Short mmCIF file of N, CA and C in Angstrom, two decimals:
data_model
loop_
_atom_site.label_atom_id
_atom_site.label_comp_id
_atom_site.label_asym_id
_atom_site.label_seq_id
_atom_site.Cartn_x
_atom_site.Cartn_y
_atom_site.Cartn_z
N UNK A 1 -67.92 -8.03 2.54
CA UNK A 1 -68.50 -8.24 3.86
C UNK A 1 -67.45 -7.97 4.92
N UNK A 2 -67.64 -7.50 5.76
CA UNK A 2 -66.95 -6.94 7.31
C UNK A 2 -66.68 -8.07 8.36
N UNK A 3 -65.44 -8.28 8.38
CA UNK A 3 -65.13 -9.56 9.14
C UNK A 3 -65.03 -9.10 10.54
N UNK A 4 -65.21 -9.71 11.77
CA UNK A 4 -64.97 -9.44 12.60
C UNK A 4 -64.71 -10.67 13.50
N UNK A 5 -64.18 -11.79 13.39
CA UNK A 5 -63.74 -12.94 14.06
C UNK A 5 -62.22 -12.82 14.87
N UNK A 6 -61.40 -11.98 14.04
CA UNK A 6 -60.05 -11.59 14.90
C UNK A 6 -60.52 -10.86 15.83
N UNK A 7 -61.24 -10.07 16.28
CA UNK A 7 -61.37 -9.21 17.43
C UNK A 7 -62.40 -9.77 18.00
N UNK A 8 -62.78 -11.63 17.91
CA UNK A 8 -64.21 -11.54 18.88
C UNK A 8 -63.42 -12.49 20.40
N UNK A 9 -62.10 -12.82 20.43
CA UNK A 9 -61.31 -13.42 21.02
C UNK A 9 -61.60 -13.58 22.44
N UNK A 10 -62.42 -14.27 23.39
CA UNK A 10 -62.02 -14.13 24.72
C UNK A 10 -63.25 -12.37 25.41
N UNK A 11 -64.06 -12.22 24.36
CA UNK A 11 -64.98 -10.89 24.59
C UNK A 11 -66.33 -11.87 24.59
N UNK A 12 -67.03 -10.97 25.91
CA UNK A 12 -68.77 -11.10 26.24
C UNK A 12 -69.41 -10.87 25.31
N UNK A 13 -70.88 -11.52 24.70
CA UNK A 13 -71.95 -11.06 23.84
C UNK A 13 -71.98 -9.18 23.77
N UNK A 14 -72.00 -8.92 25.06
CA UNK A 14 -72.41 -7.72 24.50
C UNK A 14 -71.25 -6.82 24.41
N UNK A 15 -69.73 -6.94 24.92
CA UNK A 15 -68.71 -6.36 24.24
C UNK A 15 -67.91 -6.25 22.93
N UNK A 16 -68.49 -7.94 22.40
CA UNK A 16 -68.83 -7.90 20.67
C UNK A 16 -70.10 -7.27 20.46
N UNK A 17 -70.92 -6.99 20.72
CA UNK A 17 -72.33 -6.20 20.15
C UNK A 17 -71.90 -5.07 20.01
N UNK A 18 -71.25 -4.42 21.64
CA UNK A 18 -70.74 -2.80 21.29
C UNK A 18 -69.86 -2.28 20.58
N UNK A 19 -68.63 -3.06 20.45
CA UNK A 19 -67.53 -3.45 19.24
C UNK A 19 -68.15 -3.37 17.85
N UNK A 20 -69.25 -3.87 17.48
CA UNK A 20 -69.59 -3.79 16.13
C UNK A 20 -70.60 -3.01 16.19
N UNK A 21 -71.36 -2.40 17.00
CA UNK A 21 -71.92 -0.84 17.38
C UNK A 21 -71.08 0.42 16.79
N UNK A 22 -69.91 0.19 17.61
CA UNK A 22 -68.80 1.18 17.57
C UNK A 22 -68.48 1.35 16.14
N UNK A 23 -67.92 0.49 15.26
CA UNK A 23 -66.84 -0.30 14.36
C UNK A 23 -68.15 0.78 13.00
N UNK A 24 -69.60 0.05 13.34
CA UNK A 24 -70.38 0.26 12.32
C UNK A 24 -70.51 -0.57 11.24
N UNK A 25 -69.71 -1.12 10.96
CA UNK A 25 -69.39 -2.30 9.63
C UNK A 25 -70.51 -3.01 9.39
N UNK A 26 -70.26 -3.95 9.95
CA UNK A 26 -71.93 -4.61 10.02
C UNK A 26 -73.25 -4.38 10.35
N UNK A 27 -73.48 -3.21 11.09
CA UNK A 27 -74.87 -2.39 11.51
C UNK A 27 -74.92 -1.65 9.85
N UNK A 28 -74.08 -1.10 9.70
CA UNK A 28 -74.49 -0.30 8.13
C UNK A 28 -74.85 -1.29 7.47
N UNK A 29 -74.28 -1.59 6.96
CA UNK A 29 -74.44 -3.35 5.74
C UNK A 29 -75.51 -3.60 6.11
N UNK A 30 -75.85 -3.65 7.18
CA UNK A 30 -77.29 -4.35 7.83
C UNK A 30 -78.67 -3.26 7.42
N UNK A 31 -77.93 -1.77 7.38
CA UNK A 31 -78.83 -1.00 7.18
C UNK A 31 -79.72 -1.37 8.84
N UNK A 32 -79.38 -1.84 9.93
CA UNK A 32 -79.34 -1.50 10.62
C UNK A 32 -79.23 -0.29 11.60
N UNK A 33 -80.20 -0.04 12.85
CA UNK A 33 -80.59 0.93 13.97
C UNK A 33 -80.34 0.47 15.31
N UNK A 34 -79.07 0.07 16.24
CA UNK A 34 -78.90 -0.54 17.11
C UNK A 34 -78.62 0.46 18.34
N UNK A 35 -79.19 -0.09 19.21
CA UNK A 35 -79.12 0.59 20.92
C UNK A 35 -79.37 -0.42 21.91
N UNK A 36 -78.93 -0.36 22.80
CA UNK A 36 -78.62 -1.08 24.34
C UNK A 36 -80.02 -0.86 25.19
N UNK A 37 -81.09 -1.46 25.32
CA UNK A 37 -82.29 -1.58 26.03
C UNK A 37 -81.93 -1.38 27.56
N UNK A 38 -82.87 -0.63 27.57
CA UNK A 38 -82.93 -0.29 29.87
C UNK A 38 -82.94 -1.99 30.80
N UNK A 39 -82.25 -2.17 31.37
CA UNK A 39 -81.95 -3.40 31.90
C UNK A 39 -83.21 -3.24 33.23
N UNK A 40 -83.92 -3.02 33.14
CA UNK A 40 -85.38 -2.90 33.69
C UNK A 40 -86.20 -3.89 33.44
N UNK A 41 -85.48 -4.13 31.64
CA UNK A 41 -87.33 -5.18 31.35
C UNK A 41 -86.13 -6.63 31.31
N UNK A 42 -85.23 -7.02 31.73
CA UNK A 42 -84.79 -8.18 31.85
C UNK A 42 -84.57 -8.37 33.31
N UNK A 43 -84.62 -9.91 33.60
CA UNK A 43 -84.18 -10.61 34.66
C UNK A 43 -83.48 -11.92 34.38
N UNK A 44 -82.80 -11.85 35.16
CA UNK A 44 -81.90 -13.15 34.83
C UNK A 44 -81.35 -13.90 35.95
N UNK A 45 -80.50 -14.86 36.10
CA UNK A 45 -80.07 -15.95 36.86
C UNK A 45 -78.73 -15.09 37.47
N UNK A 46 -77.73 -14.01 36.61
CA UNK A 46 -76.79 -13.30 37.48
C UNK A 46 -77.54 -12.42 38.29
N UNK A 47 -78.25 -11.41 37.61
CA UNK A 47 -79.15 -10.53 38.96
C UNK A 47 -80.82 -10.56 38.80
N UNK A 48 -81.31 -10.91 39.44
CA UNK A 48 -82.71 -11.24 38.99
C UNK A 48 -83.14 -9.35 39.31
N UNK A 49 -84.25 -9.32 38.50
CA UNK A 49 -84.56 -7.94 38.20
C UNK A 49 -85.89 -7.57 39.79
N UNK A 50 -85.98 -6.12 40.44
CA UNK A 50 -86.91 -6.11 41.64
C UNK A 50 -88.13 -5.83 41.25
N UNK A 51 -88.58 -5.29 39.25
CA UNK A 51 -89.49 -4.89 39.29
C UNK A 51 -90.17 -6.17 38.55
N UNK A 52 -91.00 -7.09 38.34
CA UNK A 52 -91.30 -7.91 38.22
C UNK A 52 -92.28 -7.57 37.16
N UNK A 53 -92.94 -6.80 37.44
CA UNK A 53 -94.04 -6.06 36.64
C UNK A 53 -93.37 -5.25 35.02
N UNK A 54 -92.38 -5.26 35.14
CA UNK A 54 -91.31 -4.22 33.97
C UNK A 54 -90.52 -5.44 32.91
N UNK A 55 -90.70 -6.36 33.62
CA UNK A 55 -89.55 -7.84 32.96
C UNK A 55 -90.49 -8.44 31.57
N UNK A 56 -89.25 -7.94 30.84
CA UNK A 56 -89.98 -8.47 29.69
C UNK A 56 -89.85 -10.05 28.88
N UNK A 57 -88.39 -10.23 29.59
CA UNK A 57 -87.48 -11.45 28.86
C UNK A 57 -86.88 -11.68 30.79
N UNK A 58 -86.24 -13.35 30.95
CA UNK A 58 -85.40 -13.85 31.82
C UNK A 58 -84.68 -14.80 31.03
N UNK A 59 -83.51 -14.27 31.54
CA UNK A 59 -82.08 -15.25 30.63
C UNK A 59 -81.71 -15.98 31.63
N UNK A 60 -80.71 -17.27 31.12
CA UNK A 60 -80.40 -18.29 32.22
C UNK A 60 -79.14 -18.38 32.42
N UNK A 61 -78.10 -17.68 31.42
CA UNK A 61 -76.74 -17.05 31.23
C UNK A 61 -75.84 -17.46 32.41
N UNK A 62 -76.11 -17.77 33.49
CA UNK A 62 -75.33 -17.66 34.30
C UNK A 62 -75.28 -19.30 35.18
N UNK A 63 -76.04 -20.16 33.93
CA UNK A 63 -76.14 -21.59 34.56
C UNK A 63 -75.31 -22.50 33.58
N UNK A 64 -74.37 -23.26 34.64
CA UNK A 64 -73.23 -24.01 34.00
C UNK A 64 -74.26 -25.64 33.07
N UNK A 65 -75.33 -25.79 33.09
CA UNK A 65 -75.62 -26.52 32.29
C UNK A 65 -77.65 -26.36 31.84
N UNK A 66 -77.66 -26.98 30.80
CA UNK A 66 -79.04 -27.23 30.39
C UNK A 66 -79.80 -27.24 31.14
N UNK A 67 -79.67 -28.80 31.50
CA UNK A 67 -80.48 -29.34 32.33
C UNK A 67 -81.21 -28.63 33.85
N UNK A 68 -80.28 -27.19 34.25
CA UNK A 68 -80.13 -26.61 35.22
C UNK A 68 -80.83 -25.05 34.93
N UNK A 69 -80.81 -24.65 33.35
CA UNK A 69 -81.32 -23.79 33.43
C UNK A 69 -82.54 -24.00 33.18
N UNK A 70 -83.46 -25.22 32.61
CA UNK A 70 -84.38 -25.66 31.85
C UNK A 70 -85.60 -25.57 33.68
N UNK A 71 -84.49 -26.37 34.16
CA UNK A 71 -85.25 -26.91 36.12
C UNK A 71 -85.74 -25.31 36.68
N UNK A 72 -84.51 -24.19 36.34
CA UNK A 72 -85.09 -23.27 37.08
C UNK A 72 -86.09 -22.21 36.23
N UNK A 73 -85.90 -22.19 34.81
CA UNK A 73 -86.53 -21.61 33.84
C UNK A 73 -88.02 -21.43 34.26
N UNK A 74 -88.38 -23.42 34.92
CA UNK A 74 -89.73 -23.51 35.21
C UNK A 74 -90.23 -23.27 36.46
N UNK A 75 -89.44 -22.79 37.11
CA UNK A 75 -89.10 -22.30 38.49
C UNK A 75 -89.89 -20.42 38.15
N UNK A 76 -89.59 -19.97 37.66
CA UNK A 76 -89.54 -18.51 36.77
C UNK A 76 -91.17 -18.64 36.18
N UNK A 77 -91.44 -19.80 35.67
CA UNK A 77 -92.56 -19.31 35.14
C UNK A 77 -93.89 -19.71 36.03
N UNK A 78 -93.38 -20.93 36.97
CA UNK A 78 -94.18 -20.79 38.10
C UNK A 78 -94.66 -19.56 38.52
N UNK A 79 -93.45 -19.02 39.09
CA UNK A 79 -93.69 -17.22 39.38
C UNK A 79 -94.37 -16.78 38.73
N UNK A 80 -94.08 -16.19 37.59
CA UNK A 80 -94.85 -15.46 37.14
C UNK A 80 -96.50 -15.43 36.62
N UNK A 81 -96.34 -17.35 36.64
CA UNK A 81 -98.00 -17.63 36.55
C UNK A 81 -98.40 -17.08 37.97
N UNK A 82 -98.07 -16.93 38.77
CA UNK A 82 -98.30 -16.75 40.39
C UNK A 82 -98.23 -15.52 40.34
N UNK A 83 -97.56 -14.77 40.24
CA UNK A 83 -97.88 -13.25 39.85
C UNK A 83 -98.26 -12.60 39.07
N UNK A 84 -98.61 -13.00 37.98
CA UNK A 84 -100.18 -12.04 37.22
C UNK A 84 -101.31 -12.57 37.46
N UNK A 85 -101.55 -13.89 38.12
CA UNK A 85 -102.68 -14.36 38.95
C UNK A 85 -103.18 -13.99 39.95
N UNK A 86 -102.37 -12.76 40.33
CA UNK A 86 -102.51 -12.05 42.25
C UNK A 86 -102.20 -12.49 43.22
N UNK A 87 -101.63 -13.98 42.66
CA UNK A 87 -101.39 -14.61 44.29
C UNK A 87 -100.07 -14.18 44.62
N UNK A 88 -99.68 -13.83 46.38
CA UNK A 88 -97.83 -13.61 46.51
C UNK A 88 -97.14 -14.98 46.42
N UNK A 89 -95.95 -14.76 46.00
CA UNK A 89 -94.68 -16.02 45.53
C UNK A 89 -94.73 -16.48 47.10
N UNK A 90 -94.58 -15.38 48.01
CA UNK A 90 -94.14 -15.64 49.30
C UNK A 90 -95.60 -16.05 49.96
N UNK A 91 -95.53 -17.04 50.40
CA UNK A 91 -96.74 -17.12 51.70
C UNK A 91 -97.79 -17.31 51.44
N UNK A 92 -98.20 -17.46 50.12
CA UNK A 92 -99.37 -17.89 49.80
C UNK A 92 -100.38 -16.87 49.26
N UNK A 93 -100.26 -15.72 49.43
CA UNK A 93 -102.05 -14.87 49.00
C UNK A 93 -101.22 -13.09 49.35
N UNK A 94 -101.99 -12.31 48.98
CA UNK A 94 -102.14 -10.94 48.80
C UNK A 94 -102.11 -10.65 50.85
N UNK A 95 -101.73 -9.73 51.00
CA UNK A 95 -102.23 -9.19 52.55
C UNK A 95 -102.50 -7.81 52.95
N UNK A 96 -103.24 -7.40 53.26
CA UNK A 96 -104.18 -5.55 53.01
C UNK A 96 -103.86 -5.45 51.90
N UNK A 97 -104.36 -5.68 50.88
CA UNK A 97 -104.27 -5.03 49.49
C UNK A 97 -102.87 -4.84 48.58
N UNK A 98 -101.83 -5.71 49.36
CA UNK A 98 -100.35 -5.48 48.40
C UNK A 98 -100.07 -7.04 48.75
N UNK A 99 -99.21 -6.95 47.37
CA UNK A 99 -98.80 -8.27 46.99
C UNK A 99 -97.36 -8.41 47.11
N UNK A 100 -96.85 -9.45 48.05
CA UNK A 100 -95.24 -9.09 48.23
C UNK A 100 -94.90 -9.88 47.26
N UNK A 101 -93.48 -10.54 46.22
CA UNK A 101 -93.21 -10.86 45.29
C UNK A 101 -91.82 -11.00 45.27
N UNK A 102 -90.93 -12.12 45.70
CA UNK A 102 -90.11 -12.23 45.21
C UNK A 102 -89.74 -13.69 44.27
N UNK A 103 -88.86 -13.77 43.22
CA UNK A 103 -88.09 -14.35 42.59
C UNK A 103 -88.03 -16.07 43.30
N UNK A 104 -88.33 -17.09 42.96
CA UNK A 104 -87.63 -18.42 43.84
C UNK A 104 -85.79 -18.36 43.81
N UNK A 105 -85.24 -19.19 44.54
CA UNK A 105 -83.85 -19.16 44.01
C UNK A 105 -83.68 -20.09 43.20
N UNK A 106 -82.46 -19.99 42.73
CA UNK A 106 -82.01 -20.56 41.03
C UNK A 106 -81.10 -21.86 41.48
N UNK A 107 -81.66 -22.47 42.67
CA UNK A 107 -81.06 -23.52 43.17
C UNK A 107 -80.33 -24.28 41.99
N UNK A 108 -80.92 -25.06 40.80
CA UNK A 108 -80.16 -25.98 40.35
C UNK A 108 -79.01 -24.95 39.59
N UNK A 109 -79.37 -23.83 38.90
CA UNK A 109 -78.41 -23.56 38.42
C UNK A 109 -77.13 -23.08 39.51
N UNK A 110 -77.17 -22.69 40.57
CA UNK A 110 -76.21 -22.40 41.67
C UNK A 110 -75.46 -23.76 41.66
N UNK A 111 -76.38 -25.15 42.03
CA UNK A 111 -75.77 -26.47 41.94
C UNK A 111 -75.29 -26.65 40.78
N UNK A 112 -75.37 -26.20 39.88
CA UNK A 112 -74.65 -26.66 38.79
C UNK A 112 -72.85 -26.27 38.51
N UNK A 113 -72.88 -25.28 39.42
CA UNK A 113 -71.12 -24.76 39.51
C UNK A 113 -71.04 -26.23 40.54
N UNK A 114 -71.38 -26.68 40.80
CA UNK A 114 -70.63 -27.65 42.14
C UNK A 114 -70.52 -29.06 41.57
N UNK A 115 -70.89 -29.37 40.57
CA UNK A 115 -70.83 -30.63 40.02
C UNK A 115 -70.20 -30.72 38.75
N UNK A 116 -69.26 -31.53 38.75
CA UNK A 116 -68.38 -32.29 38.02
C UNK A 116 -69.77 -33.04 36.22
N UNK A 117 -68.91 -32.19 35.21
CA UNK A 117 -69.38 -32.55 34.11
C UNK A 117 -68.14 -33.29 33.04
#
């Protein structure tokens, strides 16, 4: 088996992903087919995504605790119950026939860099 724990030191999820992309070791063994997805169908808490309609997954990655990503998670799905329902996030309702749509902010997780754990 293909070790790779000495080189995962102080490296991001996905600079170990591309590392063992690269390397091959473990994608072969795996009999594995790996590639890097269009950052289109994600949104997340570092950059929330503009097409709303394209988002397939939202990560919370960028919130210093649970409890903070869990508060805004449901924040997210508010939205999105609100936007495949037709109603706009903003203001309440549709206006001439377009729906404006943005994101709530990620208040607790922002508060969560500011408080002492």
């Amino acid at each position: 088996m293909v070790r790779h724990e000495d080189k995962l030191d102080g490296l991001k999820e996905q600079d170990v992903l591309q590392n063992m992309i690269r390397d091959k070791g473990v994608i072969e063994e795996l009999g594995l087919n790996v590639r890097f997805l269009n950052t289109l169908y994600f949104s997340g808490f570092c950059k929330d995504s503009r097409d709303v309609g394209a988002v397939a997954t939202v990560h919370a990655n960028c919130c210093r605790s649970i409890r903070a990503k869990v508060a805004d998670l449901k924040r997210v799905l508010r939205d999105w119950k609100r936007y495949k329902s037709g109603e706009s996030v903003e203001f309440g309702g549709p206006r001439d026939g377009t729906r404006s749509f943005s994101w709530s902010k990620h208040i607790a997780c922002i508060n969560s860099w500011h408080k002492r754990f």
